[in-house]
């Protein structure tokens, strides 16, 4: 199989769970620490040599195109241009296609069918970064596994608590090793009683072009949306090989989907930032102490 160099990055969702913050700006442009989350996604891709990146955009998403435009008003002599982490993605080529009505993740991925052509592609959700210092990084491990197993689909999975299975697609693995597992089924948002495992599909996928046939046939499901999980499930049912690669113990998903996960992701990214992390860690500790006990000094008055 050929190397995998193309990615589809869905970023056309309305982000209604983050209103009013995302009423007229893309949630994918919300910063995690110093960078927009979608930039972290692009860096993850180029880090694994995936350099042809199709972003699925829609209403109010133009800021994403401006962001990845290497010119974007900055001259090479500008200090900001040098600070800009855009240099990590300078070897990438960005393409854009609009999903005019956000009819679900499956429909967003389908917009990338001609871009993919006859090649296997990565699908990386634009509102979610996978961070961790481990090498090879999750995406590189997924690509390696996908090529080795000859799979039609490979998904990333992470452990979730029983209380959270109803928020995710949960996989049913067979033939499990520590690094890869073949899947027997995927269940969309089951309660803890019905969940076949505690492993949730997690924002990164690799597909053969076969997925587009399944998505085209797919009927709108929950909320009138075309679900990617339904296509994966149908592929498994038809006997196609679908595998999952787990996040490592020290890898984390930073997701801006709702205020709870966005708040956590922002704080984590900021506190782990090489330049600002240490200073903010002191600030956050002092602020938390002050808010618990007003007698403790307010760090904003120092
Ligand atoms: P989400 O389902 O979390 O995004 O999709 P959403 O629809 O924007 O969320 P809410 O419920 O309104 O808050 C995960 C990723 O898939 C993209 C989103 O932009 C996000 O990056 N997406 C989702 C699309 O590109 N198109 C869609 O129709 C739906």
Short mmCIF file of C-alpha atoms and ligand atoms in Angstrom, two decimals:
data_model
loop_
_atom_site.label_atom_id
_atom_site.label_comp_id
_atom_site.label_asym_id
_atom_site.label_seq_id
_atom_site.Cartn_x
_atom_site.Cartn_y
_atom_site.Cartn_z
CA UNK A 1 0.00 0.00 0.00
CA UNK A 2 1.14 3.55 -0.77
CA UNK A 3 2.23 5.97 1.95
CA UNK A 4 -0.63 7.94 3.49
CA UNK A 5 -0.17 11.65 2.82
CA UNK A 6 -3.70 13.04 2.68
CA UNK A 7 -6.00 14.12 5.49
CA UNK A 8 -9.57 15.36 5.68
CA UNK A 9 -10.16 17.74 8.60
CA UNK A 10 -13.87 18.30 9.28
CA UNK A 11 -14.39 21.81 10.64
CA UNK A 12 -17.85 22.77 9.36
CA UNK A 13 -19.92 22.06 12.49
CA UNK A 14 -21.92 24.87 14.07
CA UNK A 15 -20.38 24.48 17.51
CA UNK A 16 -23.72 25.19 19.17
CA UNK A 17 -22.59 23.76 22.50
CA UNK A 18 -20.12 26.62 22.71
CA UNK A 19 -22.58 29.45 21.99
CA UNK A 20 -22.25 32.38 22.44
CA UNK A 21 -18.44 31.98 22.11
CA UNK A 22 -18.73 30.38 18.65
CA UNK A 23 -21.80 32.13 17.29
CA UNK A 24 -19.82 33.92 14.57
CA UNK A 25 -16.35 32.37 14.78
CA UNK A 26 -15.11 28.82 14.23
CA UNK A 27 -14.68 26.73 17.36
CA UNK A 28 -11.68 25.17 15.60
CA UNK A 29 -9.96 28.59 15.95
CA UNK A 30 -10.34 28.64 19.74
CA UNK A 31 -6.85 28.71 21.22
CA UNK A 32 -5.44 25.98 23.43
CA UNK A 33 -2.76 27.96 25.24
CA UNK A 34 -1.03 29.89 22.48
CA UNK A 35 -2.40 28.23 19.33
CA UNK A 36 -5.77 27.52 17.73
CA UNK A 37 -6.76 23.89 18.18
CA UNK A 38 -6.90 23.36 14.40
CA UNK A 39 -3.26 24.38 14.15
CA UNK A 40 -2.35 21.71 16.68
CA UNK A 41 -4.26 19.25 14.48
CA UNK A 42 -2.31 20.38 11.39
CA UNK A 43 0.99 20.04 13.28
CA UNK A 44 0.02 16.54 14.36
CA UNK A 45 -0.59 15.63 10.71
CA UNK A 46 2.65 17.07 9.33
CA UNK A 47 4.57 15.46 12.20
CA UNK A 48 3.46 12.12 10.71
CA UNK A 49 4.27 13.25 7.14
CA UNK A 50 0.63 13.81 6.22
CA UNK A 51 1.04 17.04 4.29
CA UNK A 52 -1.96 17.31 1.92
CA UNK A 53 -4.70 18.68 4.15
CA UNK A 54 -8.30 19.24 3.07
CA UNK A 55 -10.28 21.30 5.55
CA UNK A 56 -14.07 20.99 5.40
CA UNK A 57 -15.43 24.47 6.11
CA UNK A 58 -18.81 26.17 6.15
CA UNK A 59 -20.59 29.30 7.38
CA UNK A 60 -18.44 31.62 9.55
CA UNK A 61 -15.29 29.57 9.04
CA UNK A 62 -13.24 31.92 6.87
CA UNK A 63 -10.84 32.66 9.72
CA UNK A 64 -9.43 29.14 9.26
CA UNK A 65 -8.35 29.91 5.68
CA UNK A 66 -6.82 33.21 6.78
CA UNK A 67 -4.94 31.45 9.53
CA UNK A 68 -3.25 28.94 7.25
CA UNK A 69 -2.52 31.49 4.54
CA UNK A 70 1.26 31.90 4.87
CA UNK A 71 1.06 35.56 3.81
CA UNK A 72 -1.79 36.65 6.05
CA UNK A 73 -0.56 40.19 6.45
CA UNK A 74 2.74 39.25 8.11
CA UNK A 75 6.07 40.15 6.54
CA UNK A 76 8.95 37.70 7.16
CA UNK A 77 10.66 40.47 9.15
CA UNK A 78 7.74 40.77 11.58
CA UNK A 79 8.49 39.43 15.01
CA UNK A 80 5.07 37.79 15.14
CA UNK A 81 5.87 35.81 12.00
CA UNK A 82 8.92 34.32 13.66
CA UNK A 83 7.01 33.48 16.80
CA UNK A 84 4.27 31.96 14.72
CA UNK A 85 4.12 28.20 15.02
CA UNK A 86 2.88 28.21 11.44
CA UNK A 87 6.41 27.29 10.54
CA UNK A 88 5.70 23.76 11.76
CA UNK A 89 3.15 23.43 9.00
CA UNK A 90 4.97 25.27 6.25
CA UNK A 91 5.52 22.09 4.24
CA UNK A 92 1.81 21.31 4.26
CA UNK A 93 -0.57 22.20 1.45
CA UNK A 94 -4.04 23.27 2.51
CA UNK A 95 -7.20 22.83 0.46
CA UNK A 96 -10.75 23.83 1.34
CA UNK A 97 -14.19 22.60 0.46
CA UNK A 98 -17.48 23.79 1.91
CA UNK A 99 -20.14 21.65 3.48
CA UNK A 100 -22.94 24.14 3.00
CA UNK A 101 -25.32 22.49 5.46
CA UNK A 102 -23.67 20.73 8.39
CA UNK A 103 -25.44 17.39 8.00
CA UNK A 104 -23.15 15.48 10.31
CA UNK A 105 -19.61 14.18 10.49
CA UNK A 106 -20.26 11.45 7.91
CA UNK A 107 -21.49 14.01 5.39
CA UNK A 108 -18.48 16.25 6.13
CA UNK A 109 -16.07 13.38 5.40
CA UNK A 110 -18.00 12.58 2.21
CA UNK A 111 -17.12 16.07 0.90
CA UNK A 112 -13.53 14.81 0.71
CA UNK A 113 -14.26 11.89 -1.67
CA UNK A 114 -12.73 13.44 -4.81
CA UNK A 115 -9.76 14.79 -2.86
CA UNK A 116 -9.03 11.27 -1.58
CA UNK A 117 -9.43 9.68 -5.02
CA UNK A 118 -8.14 6.11 -4.79
CA UNK A 119 -5.90 6.77 -1.76
CA UNK A 120 -6.28 5.91 1.91
CA UNK A 121 -6.80 9.07 3.99
CA UNK A 122 -6.56 10.23 7.56
CA UNK A 123 -9.64 11.91 9.06
CA UNK A 124 -8.72 14.22 11.95
CA UNK A 125 -11.44 16.20 13.72
CA UNK A 126 -10.59 19.89 13.62
CA UNK A 127 -11.82 20.59 17.15
CA UNK A 128 -9.66 18.08 18.95
CA UNK A 129 -5.89 17.70 19.44
CA UNK A 130 -4.07 14.60 20.66
CA UNK A 131 -1.07 15.62 22.73
CA UNK A 132 1.81 13.76 24.33
CA UNK A 133 5.56 13.62 24.00
CA UNK A 134 5.69 9.90 23.18
CA UNK A 135 7.26 8.86 19.87
CA UNK A 136 5.95 7.53 17.61
CA UNK A 137 2.88 9.70 18.15
CA UNK A 138 -0.62 8.15 18.01
CA UNK A 139 -1.17 9.08 14.36
CA UNK A 140 2.14 7.56 13.27
CA UNK A 141 1.25 4.35 15.15
CA UNK A 142 -2.17 4.30 13.48
CA UNK A 143 -0.65 4.73 10.02
CA UNK A 144 1.87 1.96 10.65
CA UNK A 145 -0.82 -0.39 11.95
CA UNK A 146 -3.17 0.47 9.07
CA UNK A 147 -0.51 -0.34 6.48
CA UNK A 148 0.58 -3.53 8.25
CA UNK A 149 -2.89 -4.98 8.82
CA UNK A 150 -4.21 -3.98 5.40
CA UNK A 151 -7.28 -2.58 7.16
CA UNK A 152 -10.13 -0.74 5.43
CA UNK A 153 -10.45 1.45 8.52
CA UNK A 154 -8.37 2.15 11.62
CA UNK A 155 -9.71 4.28 14.46
CA UNK A 156 -8.11 5.74 17.57
CA UNK A 157 -9.67 4.72 20.89
CA UNK A 158 -9.32 5.97 24.45
CA UNK A 159 -10.52 4.59 27.77
CA UNK A 160 -13.54 6.39 29.22
CA UNK A 161 -15.38 5.99 32.51
CA UNK A 162 -18.74 4.10 32.50
CA UNK A 163 -20.52 7.42 33.11
CA UNK A 164 -19.26 8.71 29.75
CA UNK A 165 -19.92 5.80 27.37
CA UNK A 166 -23.21 7.44 26.35
CA UNK A 167 -21.28 10.36 24.81
CA UNK A 168 -19.15 8.34 22.38
CA UNK A 169 -19.01 5.54 19.83
CA UNK A 170 -17.85 2.53 21.86
CA UNK A 171 -15.94 -0.33 20.20
CA UNK A 172 -16.22 -4.06 20.72
CA UNK A 173 -12.73 -5.49 20.25
CA UNK A 174 -11.54 -9.02 19.43
CA UNK A 175 -7.99 -10.29 18.93
CA UNK A 176 -6.59 -7.61 21.20
CA UNK A 177 -2.89 -6.85 21.73
CA UNK A 178 -1.55 -3.86 23.65
CA UNK A 179 -1.01 -1.84 20.51
CA UNK A 180 -3.83 -2.81 18.16
CA UNK A 181 -7.17 -4.62 18.22
CA UNK A 182 -9.51 -5.87 15.53
CA UNK A 183 -13.11 -4.73 15.96
CA UNK A 184 -16.27 -6.86 15.94
CA UNK A 185 -18.68 -3.94 16.33
CA UNK A 186 -19.09 -0.27 17.18
CA UNK A 187 -22.06 0.98 19.20
CA UNK A 188 -23.06 4.64 19.04
CA UNK A 189 -23.52 6.28 22.48
CA UNK A 190 -24.55 3.24 24.58
CA UNK A 191 -25.32 3.53 28.29
CA UNK A 192 -22.90 1.76 30.65
CA UNK A 193 -25.08 -1.41 30.69
CA UNK A 194 -25.02 -1.79 26.91
CA UNK A 195 -21.46 -0.63 26.29
CA UNK A 196 -19.40 -3.52 24.87
CA UNK A 197 -16.16 -2.05 26.36
CA UNK A 198 -14.81 1.12 27.94
CA UNK A 199 -13.01 2.15 24.73
CA UNK A 200 -14.38 5.17 22.89
CA UNK A 201 -13.58 6.21 19.31
CA UNK A 202 -11.46 9.28 19.59
CA UNK A 203 -11.19 11.94 16.85
CA UNK A 204 -8.69 10.18 14.55
CA UNK A 205 -9.44 7.72 11.76
CA UNK A 206 -7.81 6.26 8.67
CA UNK A 207 -9.99 5.02 5.83
CA UNK A 208 -9.67 3.31 2.49
CA UNK A 209 -11.77 4.88 -0.31
CA UNK A 210 -14.39 2.21 0.49
CA UNK A 211 -15.71 4.42 3.27
CA UNK A 212 -17.15 6.85 0.72
CA UNK A 213 -19.36 4.11 -0.77
CA UNK A 214 -20.73 3.40 2.69
CA UNK A 215 -21.25 7.08 3.44
CA UNK A 216 -23.09 7.61 0.14
CA UNK A 217 -25.44 4.75 1.00
CA UNK A 218 -25.85 5.92 4.60
CA UNK A 219 -29.24 7.19 5.69
CA UNK A 220 -29.50 10.09 8.13
CA UNK A 221 -29.65 8.72 11.68
CA UNK A 222 -29.66 10.42 15.08
CA UNK A 223 -30.67 14.12 14.71
CA UNK A 224 -31.00 13.78 10.90
CA UNK A 225 -27.19 13.59 10.62
CA UNK A 226 -25.12 11.18 8.54
CA UNK A 227 -23.05 9.34 11.10
CA UNK A 228 -19.51 8.19 10.47
CA UNK A 229 -19.92 5.47 13.09
CA UNK A 230 -22.78 3.93 11.07
CA UNK A 231 -20.49 3.62 8.05
CA UNK A 232 -17.78 1.97 10.17
CA UNK A 233 -20.32 -0.42 11.65
CA UNK A 234 -21.62 -1.36 8.21
CA UNK A 235 -18.07 -2.00 7.00
CA UNK A 236 -17.46 -4.39 9.91
CA UNK A 237 -20.79 -6.16 9.29
CA UNK A 238 -19.79 -6.75 5.67
CA UNK A 239 -16.60 -8.46 6.85
CA UNK A 240 -14.13 -5.64 6.16
CA UNK A 241 -11.13 -5.40 8.46
CA UNK A 242 -11.47 -2.52 10.93
CA UNK A 243 -8.86 -2.03 13.65
CA UNK A 244 -8.40 0.29 16.62
CA UNK A 245 -5.20 1.74 18.06
CA UNK A 246 -5.39 2.97 21.67
CA UNK A 247 -4.03 6.24 23.00
CA UNK A 248 -0.99 5.56 25.17
CA UNK A 249 -1.19 6.13 28.96
CA UNK A 250 0.58 9.46 28.58
CA UNK A 251 -1.35 10.76 25.56
CA UNK A 252 -4.36 13.02 26.04
CA UNK A 253 -7.27 14.18 23.92
CA UNK A 254 -7.78 17.94 24.14
CA UNK A 255 -11.30 18.61 22.90
CA UNK A 256 -12.97 22.00 22.53
CA UNK A 257 -16.46 20.50 21.95
CA UNK A 258 -18.14 21.90 25.07
CA UNK A 259 -17.23 24.39 27.80
CA UNK A 260 -16.19 21.75 30.30
CA UNK A 261 -13.76 20.02 27.92
CA UNK A 262 -12.63 23.34 26.40
CA UNK A 263 -11.82 24.81 29.82
CA UNK A 264 -9.79 21.76 30.80
CA UNK A 265 -8.02 21.62 27.44
CA UNK A 266 -7.09 25.30 27.58
CA UNK A 267 -5.72 25.11 31.10
CA UNK A 268 -3.73 21.97 30.35
CA UNK A 269 -2.25 23.36 27.13
CA UNK A 270 -1.32 26.64 28.83
CA UNK A 271 0.24 24.96 31.84
CA UNK A 272 2.24 22.64 29.57
CA UNK A 273 3.43 25.52 27.36
CA UNK A 274 7.23 25.69 27.38
CA UNK A 275 7.32 29.49 27.48
CA UNK A 276 4.33 30.42 29.65
CA UNK A 277 3.53 27.23 31.59
CA UNK A 278 5.58 27.79 34.70
CA UNK A 279 4.45 31.38 35.25
CA UNK A 280 0.80 30.45 34.79
CA UNK A 281 1.10 27.47 37.12
CA UNK A 282 2.08 29.87 39.94
CA UNK A 283 -0.73 32.23 38.99
CA UNK A 284 -3.38 29.48 38.86
CA UNK A 285 -2.29 28.07 42.23
CA UNK A 286 -2.37 31.51 43.85
CA UNK A 287 -5.74 32.37 42.28
CA UNK A 288 -7.31 29.07 43.36
CA UNK A 289 -6.03 29.65 46.90
CA UNK A 290 -7.43 33.20 46.90
CA UNK A 291 -10.84 32.11 45.59
CA UNK A 292 -11.03 29.40 48.29
CA UNK A 293 -9.85 31.76 51.00
CA UNK A 294 -10.07 35.54 50.33
CA UNK A 295 -7.45 36.07 53.08
CA UNK A 296 -4.87 34.51 50.75
CA UNK A 297 -3.32 37.23 48.47
CA UNK A 298 -5.06 37.97 45.17
CA UNK A 299 -2.39 37.38 42.45
CA UNK A 300 -3.97 40.10 40.27
CA UNK A 301 -3.12 42.70 42.90
CA UNK A 302 0.56 41.80 43.01
P1 LIG B 1 -19.16 17.95 16.59
O1 LIG B 1 -20.40 17.14 16.44
O2 LIG B 1 -18.48 17.95 17.90
O3 LIG B 1 -19.39 19.46 16.15
O4 LIG B 1 -18.18 17.51 15.43
P2 LIG B 1 -20.66 20.39 16.08
O5 LIG B 1 -21.75 19.80 15.25
O6 LIG B 1 -20.09 21.70 15.62
O7 LIG B 1 -21.09 20.47 17.61
P3 LIG B 1 -22.33 21.14 18.34
O8 LIG B 1 -23.14 19.98 18.83
O9 LIG B 1 -23.08 22.05 17.37
O10 LIG B 1 -21.72 21.91 19.47
C1 LIG B 1 -16.80 17.24 15.52
C2 LIG B 1 -16.04 17.87 14.35
O11 LIG B 1 -16.70 17.60 13.11
C3 LIG B 1 -17.03 18.80 12.43
C4 LIG B 1 -17.02 19.89 13.51
O12 LIG B 1 -16.69 21.15 12.94
C5 LIG B 1 -15.96 19.39 14.48
O13 LIG B 1 -14.67 19.84 14.14
N1 LIG B 1 -18.36 18.67 11.77
C6 LIG B 1 -19.44 18.25 12.48
C7 LIG B 1 -18.46 18.99 10.43
O14 LIG B 1 -17.47 19.36 9.76
N2 LIG B 1 -19.70 18.92 9.84
C8 LIG B 1 -20.81 18.51 10.52
O15 LIG B 1 -21.91 18.46 9.90
C9 LIG B 1 -20.67 18.18 11.86
#
